[in-house]
Coordinates of C-alpha atoms and ligand atoms in Angstrom, one line a residue:
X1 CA -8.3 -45.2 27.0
X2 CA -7.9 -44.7 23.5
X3 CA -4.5 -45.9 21.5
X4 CA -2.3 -43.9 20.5
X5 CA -0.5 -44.6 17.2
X6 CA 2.7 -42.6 17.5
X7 CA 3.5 -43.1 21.1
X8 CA 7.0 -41.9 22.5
X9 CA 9.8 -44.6 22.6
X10 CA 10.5 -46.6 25.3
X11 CA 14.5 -46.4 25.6
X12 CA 14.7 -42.4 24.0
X13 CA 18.5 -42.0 22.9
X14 CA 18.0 -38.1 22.9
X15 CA 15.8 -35.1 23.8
X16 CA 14.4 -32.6 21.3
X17 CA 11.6 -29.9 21.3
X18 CA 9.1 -29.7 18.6
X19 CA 8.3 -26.0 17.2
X20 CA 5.8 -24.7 15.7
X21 CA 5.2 -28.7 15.1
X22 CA 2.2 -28.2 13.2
X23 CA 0.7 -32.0 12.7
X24 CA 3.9 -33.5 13.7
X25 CA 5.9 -34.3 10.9
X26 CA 9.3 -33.6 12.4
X27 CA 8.1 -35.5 15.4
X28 CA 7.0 -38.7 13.6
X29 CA 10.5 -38.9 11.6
X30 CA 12.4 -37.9 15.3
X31 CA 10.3 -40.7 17.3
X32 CA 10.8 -43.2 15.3
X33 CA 14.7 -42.9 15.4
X34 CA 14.9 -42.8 18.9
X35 CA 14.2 -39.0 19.9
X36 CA 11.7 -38.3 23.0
X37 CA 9.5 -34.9 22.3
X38 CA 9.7 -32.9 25.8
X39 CA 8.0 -29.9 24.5
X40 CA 5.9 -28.9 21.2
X41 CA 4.2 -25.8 20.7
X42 CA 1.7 -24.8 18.0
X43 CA -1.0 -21.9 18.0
X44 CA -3.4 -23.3 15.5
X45 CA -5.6 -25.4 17.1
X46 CA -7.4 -27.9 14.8
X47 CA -3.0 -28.6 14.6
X48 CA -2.8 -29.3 18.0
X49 CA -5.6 -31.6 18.0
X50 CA -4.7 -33.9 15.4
X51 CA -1.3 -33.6 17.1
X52 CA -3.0 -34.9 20.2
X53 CA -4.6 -37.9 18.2
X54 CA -1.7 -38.9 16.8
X55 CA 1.2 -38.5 19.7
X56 CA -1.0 -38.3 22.6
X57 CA 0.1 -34.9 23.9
X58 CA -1.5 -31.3 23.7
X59 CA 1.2 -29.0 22.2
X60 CA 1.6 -25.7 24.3
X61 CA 0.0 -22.8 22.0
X62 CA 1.7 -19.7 20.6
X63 CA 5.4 -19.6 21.6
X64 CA 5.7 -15.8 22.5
X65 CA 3.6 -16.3 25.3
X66 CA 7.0 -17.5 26.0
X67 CA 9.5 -16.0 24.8
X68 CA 8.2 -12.2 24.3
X69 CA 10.4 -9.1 25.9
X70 CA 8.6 -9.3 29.2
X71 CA 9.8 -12.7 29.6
X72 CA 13.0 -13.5 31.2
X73 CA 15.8 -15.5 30.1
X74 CA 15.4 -17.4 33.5
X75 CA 11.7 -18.0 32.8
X76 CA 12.5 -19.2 30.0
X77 CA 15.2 -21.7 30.8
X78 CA 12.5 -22.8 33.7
X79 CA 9.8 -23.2 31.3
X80 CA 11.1 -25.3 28.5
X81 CA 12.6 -28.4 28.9
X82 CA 16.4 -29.6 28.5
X83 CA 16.9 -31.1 25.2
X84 CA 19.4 -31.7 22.6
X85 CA 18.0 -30.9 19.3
X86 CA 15.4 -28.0 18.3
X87 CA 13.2 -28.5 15.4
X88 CA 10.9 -26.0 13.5
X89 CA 9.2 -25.1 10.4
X90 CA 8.7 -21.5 11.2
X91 CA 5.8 -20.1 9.4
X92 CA 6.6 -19.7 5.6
X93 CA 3.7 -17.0 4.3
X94 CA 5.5 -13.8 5.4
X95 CA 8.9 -15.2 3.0
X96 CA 6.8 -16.9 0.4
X97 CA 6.6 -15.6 -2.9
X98 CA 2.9 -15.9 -3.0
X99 CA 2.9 -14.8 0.5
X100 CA 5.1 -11.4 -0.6
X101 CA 2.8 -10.6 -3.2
X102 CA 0.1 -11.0 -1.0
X103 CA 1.6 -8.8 1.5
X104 CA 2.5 -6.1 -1.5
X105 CA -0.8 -6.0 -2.7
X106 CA -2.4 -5.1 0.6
X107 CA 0.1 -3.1 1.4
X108 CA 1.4 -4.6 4.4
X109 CA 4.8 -5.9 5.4
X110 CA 6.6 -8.8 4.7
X111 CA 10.0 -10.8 5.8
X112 CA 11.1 -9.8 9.5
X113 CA 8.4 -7.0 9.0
X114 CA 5.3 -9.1 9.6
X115 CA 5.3 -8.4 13.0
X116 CA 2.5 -11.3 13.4
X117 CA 4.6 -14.0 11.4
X118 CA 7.7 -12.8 10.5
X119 CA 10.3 -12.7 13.4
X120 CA 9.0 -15.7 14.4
X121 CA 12.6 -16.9 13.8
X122 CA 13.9 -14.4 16.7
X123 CA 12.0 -16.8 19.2
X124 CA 13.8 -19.7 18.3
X125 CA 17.3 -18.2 18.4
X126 CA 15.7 -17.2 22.0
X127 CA 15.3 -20.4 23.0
X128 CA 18.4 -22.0 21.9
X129 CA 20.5 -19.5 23.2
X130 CA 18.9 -20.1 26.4
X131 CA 18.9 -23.4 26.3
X132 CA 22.1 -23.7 24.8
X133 CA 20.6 -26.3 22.0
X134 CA 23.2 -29.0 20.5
X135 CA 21.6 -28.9 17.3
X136 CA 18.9 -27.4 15.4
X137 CA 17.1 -28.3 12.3
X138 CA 14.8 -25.5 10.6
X139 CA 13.0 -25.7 7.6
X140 CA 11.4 -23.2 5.3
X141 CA 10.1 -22.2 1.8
X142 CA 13.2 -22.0 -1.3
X143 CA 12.3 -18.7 -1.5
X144 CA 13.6 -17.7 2.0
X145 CA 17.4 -17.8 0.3
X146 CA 16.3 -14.9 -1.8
X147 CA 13.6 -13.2 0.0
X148 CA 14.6 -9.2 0.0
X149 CA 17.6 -10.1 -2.0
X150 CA 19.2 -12.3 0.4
X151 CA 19.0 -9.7 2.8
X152 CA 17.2 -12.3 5.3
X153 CA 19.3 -15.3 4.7
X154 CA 22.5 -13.7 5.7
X155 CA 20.4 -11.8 8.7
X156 CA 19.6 -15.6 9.9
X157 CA 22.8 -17.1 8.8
X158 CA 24.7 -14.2 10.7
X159 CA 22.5 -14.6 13.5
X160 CA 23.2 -18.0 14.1
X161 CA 26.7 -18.2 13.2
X162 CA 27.7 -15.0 15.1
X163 CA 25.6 -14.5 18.2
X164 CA 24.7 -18.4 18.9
X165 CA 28.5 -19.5 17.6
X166 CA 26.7 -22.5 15.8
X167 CA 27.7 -23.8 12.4
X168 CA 25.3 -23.0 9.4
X169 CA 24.8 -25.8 6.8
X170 CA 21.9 -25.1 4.4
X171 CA 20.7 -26.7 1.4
X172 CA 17.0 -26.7 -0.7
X173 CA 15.9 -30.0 -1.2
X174 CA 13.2 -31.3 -3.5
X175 CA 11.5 -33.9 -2.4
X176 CA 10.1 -35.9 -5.8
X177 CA 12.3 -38.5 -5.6
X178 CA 11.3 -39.7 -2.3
X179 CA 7.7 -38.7 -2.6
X180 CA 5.8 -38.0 -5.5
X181 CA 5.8 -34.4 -5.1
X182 CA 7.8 -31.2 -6.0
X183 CA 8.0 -29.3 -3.2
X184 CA 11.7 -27.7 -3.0
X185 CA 11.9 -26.4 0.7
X186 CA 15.0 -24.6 2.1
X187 CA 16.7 -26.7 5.5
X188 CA 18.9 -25.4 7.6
X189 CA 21.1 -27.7 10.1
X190 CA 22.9 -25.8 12.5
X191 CA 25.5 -27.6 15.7
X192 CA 26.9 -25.8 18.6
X193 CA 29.9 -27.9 18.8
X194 CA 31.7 -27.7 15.3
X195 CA 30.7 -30.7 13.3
X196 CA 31.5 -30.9 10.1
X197 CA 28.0 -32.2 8.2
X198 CA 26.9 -32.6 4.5
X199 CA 23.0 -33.1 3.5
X200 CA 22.6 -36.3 1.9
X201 CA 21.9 -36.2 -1.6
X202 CA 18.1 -36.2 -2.8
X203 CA 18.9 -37.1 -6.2
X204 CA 17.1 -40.2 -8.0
X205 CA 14.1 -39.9 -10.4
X206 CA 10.9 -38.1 -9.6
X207 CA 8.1 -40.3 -8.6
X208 CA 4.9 -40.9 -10.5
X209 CA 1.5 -39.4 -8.7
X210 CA -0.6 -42.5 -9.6
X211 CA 1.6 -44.4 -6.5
X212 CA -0.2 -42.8 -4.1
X213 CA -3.9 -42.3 -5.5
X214 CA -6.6 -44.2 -3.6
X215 CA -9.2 -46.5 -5.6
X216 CA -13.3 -45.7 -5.6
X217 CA -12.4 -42.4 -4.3
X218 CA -16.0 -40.5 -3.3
X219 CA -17.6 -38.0 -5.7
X220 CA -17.8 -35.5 -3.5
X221 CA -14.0 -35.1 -4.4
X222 CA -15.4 -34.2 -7.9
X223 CA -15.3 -30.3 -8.4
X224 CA -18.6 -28.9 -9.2
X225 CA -19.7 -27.4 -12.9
X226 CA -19.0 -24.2 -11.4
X227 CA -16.0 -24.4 -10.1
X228 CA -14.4 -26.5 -13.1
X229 CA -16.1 -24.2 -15.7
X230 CA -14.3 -20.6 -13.3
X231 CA -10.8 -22.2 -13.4
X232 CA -11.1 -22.8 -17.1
X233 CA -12.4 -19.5 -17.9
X234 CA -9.9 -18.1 -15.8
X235 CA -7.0 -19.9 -17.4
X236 CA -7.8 -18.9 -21.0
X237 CA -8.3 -15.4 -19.8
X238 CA -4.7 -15.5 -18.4
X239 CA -3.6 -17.6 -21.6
X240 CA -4.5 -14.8 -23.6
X241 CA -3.0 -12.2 -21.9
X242 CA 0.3 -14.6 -20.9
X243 CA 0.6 -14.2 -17.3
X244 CA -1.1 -15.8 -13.8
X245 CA -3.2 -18.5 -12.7
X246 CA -3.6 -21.7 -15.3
X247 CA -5.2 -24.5 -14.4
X248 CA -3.8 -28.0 -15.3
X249 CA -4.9 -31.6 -14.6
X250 CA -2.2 -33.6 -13.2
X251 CA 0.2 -36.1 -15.6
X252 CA -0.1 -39.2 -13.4
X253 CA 3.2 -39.9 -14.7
X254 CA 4.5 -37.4 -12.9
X255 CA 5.2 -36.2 -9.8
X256 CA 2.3 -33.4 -8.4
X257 CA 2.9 -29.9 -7.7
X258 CA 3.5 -28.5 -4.8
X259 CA 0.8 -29.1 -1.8
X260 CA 0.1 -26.1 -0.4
X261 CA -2.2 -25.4 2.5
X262 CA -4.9 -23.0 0.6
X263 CA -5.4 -25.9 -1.7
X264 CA -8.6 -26.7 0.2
X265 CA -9.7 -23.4 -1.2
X266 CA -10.4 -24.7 -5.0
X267 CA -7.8 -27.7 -5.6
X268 CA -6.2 -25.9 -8.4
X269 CA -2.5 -27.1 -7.8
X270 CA -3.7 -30.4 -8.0
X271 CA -6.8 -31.9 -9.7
X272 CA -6.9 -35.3 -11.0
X273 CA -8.3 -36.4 -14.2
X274 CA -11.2 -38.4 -14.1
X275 CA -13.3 -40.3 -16.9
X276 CA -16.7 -39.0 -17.9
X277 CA -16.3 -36.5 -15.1
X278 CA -15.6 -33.5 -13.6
X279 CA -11.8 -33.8 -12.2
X280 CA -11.8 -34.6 -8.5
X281 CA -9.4 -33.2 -5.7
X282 CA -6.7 -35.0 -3.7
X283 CA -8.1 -37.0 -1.0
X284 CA -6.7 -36.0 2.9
X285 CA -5.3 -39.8 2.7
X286 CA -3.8 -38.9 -0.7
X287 CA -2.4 -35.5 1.0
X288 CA -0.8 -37.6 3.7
X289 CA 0.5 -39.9 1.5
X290 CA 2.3 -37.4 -1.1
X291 CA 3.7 -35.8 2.3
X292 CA 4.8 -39.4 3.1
X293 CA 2.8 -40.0 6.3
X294 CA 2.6 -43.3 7.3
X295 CA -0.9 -45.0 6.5
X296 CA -1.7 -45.4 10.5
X297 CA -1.6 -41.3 10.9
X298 CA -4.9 -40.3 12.0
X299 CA -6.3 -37.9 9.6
X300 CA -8.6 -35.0 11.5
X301 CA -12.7 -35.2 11.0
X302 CA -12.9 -31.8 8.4
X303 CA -11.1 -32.7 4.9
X304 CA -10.1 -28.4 4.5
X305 CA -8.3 -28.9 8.1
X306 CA -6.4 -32.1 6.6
X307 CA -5.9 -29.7 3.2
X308 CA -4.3 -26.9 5.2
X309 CA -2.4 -29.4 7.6
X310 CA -1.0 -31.5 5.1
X311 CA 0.0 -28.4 2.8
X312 CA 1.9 -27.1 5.6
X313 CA 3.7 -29.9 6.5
X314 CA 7.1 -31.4 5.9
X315 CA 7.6 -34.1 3.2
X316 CA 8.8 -37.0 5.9
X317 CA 10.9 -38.7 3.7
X318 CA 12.8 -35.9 3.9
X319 CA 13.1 -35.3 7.1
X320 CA 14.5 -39.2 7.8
X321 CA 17.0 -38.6 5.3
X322 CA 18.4 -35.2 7.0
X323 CA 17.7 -36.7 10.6
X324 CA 19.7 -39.6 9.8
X325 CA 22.4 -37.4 8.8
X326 CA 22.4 -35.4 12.0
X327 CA 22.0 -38.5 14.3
X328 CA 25.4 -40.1 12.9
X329 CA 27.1 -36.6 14.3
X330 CA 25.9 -38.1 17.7
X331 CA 29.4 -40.2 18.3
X332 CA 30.7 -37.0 18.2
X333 CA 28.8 -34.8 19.9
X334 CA 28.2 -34.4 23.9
X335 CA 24.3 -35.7 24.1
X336 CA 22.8 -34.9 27.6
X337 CA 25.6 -34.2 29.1
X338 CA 27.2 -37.4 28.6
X339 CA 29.3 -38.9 25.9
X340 CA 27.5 -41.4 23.7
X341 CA 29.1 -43.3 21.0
X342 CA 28.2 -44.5 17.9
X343 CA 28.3 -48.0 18.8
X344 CA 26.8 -47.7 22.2
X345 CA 23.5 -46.0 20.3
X346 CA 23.9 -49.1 17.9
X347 CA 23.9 -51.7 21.0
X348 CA 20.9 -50.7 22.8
X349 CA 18.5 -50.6 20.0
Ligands
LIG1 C1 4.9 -24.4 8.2 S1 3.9 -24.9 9.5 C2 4.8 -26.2 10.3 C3 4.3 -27.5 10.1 C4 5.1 -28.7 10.8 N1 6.5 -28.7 10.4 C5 4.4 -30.0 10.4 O1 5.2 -31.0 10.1 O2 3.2 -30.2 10.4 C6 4.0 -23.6 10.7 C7 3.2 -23.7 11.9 O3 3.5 -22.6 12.8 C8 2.4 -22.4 13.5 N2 2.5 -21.0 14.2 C9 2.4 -19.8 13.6 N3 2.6 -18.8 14.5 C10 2.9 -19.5 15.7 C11 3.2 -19.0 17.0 N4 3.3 -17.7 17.3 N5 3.4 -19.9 18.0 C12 3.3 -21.2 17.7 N6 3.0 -21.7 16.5 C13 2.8 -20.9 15.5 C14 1.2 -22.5 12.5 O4 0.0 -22.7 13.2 C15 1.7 -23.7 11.7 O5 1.2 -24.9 12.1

């Protein structure tokens, strides 16, 4: 039987349910505080695999199999397990500004519209209601606060404060100070019971890129002649005219831009400089590491699955931070129907 790195702890202090877990980034940051997964649910499936490798459990595909109109609320309460706290990075591409002007230019829909992606959100108010979740954490791109002029933050935020009665707390945190990355994403931590909470501050200096880069890194990370020679061309064509795509090497003094998942595509958000040579892309290891992975995650066989993965991840630095934040709430809050306190959570770990 194979190991598994990320197995679930021994002793769990709480309950939560993964959504939309993609490769488990909420999970790894949740585990290792104490938190047992009793349900995850992803419909992409070279996800759910490395999900597998990594926790040793398959996640149950899409969630409207689940929670669509023909499915009762009973059903529902049958189907997914008690738990205390909700997690999920609902997909970002129907809010995202690249994502909107995507949608625009095909003429499709966008926000709430994008009847494939967009009311994904819907589901998970769904759930908790059913469920009658203790606390949820979702996360999303910045520009969810001002997609469709903040007609769809105060939709969610009324949504949750209204008809689930939960408290709202939102804030966008970038994480370059904990990893060396800018990647500003949009949390939102919501309790049933009415806690009082505050994010913990994410301020400190952003991190240099060159922590993370690996040594005698393989040349077929090296973009082709072709490939270096379009994005160039295509940069001083956009120069000229002072708008759109430029590409730039990465300042290794610096933290990167933000890894996104079509960077398997052509690596233009992130290409480092090489001597002599063509510049290379990220590594998947690298990727892992600027999303602060640990160095025992498993990375999947196909380097554009790691790409897409890892771009569509959460930073789990991040995550800990915000986690922790929640988890001191727990002396406060009724967890599984019984009162734990802070010191009793302290004694048995
Ligand atoms: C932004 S990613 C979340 C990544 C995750 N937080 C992580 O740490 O890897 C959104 C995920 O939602 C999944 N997804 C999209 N539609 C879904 C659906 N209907 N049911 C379940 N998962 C879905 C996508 O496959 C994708 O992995």
């Amino acid at each position: 039987m194979s190991i598994v790195p990320f197995p679930p702890p021994v002793k769990p202090k709480f309950k939560f349910i993964d959504l939309f877990c993609g490769i488990g980034g909420f999970r790894l940051v949740l585990q290792s505080l104490g938190g047992k997964c009793v349900f995850s649910s992803d419909s992409d499936a070279a996800a759910r695999a490395t999900y597998q490798t990594n926790f040793g459990e398959l996640p149950y595909g899409d969630i409207r199999k689940l929670t669509n109109s023909n499915i009762l609320d009973e059903e529902i309460d049958r189907l997914i397990p008690n738990h205390d706290l909700l997690t999920a990075g609902f997909p970002c591409q129907p809010f995202s500004r690249a994502g909107v002007s995507a949608r625009n230019y095909l003429g499709q829909n966008h926000g709430f519209k994008d009847i494939e992606q967009g009311n994904l959100f819907f589901d998970i108010v769904r759930i908790a209601r059913v469920k009658k979740t203790k606390f949820l954490l979702l996360e999303n791109v910045k520009n969810f606060l001002t997609h469709d002029q903040e007609k769809t933050f105060h939709i969610v935020r009324e949504t949750i404060e209204k008809d689930l009665g939960y408290s709202f707390n939102y804030k966008i945190v970038n994480s370059s100070s904990l990893v060396p990355q800018r990647r500003e994403r949009f949390y939102i931590v919501c309790f049933r019971d009415k806690v009082h909470f505050e994010f913990p501050n994410f301020q400190g200096e952003p991190l240099p890129l060159r922590l993370i880069l690996e040594e005698n890194v393989c040349n077929k990370f090296t973009i082709s002649d072709k490939l270096w020679e379009g994005h160039q061309k295509r940069s001083q064509r956009n120069e000229a005219r002072g708008a759109g795509f430029t590409v730039k090497l990465a300042n290794l003094d610096k933290p990167s831009g933000t890894l996104v998942s079509r960077y398997y595509k052509d690596g233009k958000e992130c290409l480092i400089p090489q001597q002599g040579k063509n510049p290379r892309m990220l590594t998947p290891r690298e990727c892992a590491r600027l999303q602060g992975f640990p160095e025992e995650y498993l990375l999947p066989n196909s380097a554009a699955a790691a790409y897409r993965q890892f771009g569509n991840s959460v930073a789990v630095p991040v995550v800990i931070r915000i986690a922790q934040a929640i988890l001191e709430k727990l002396d406060t809050i009724d967890i599984s129907n019984r009162r734990i306190t802070k010191s009793r959570i302290q004694n048995s770990s």
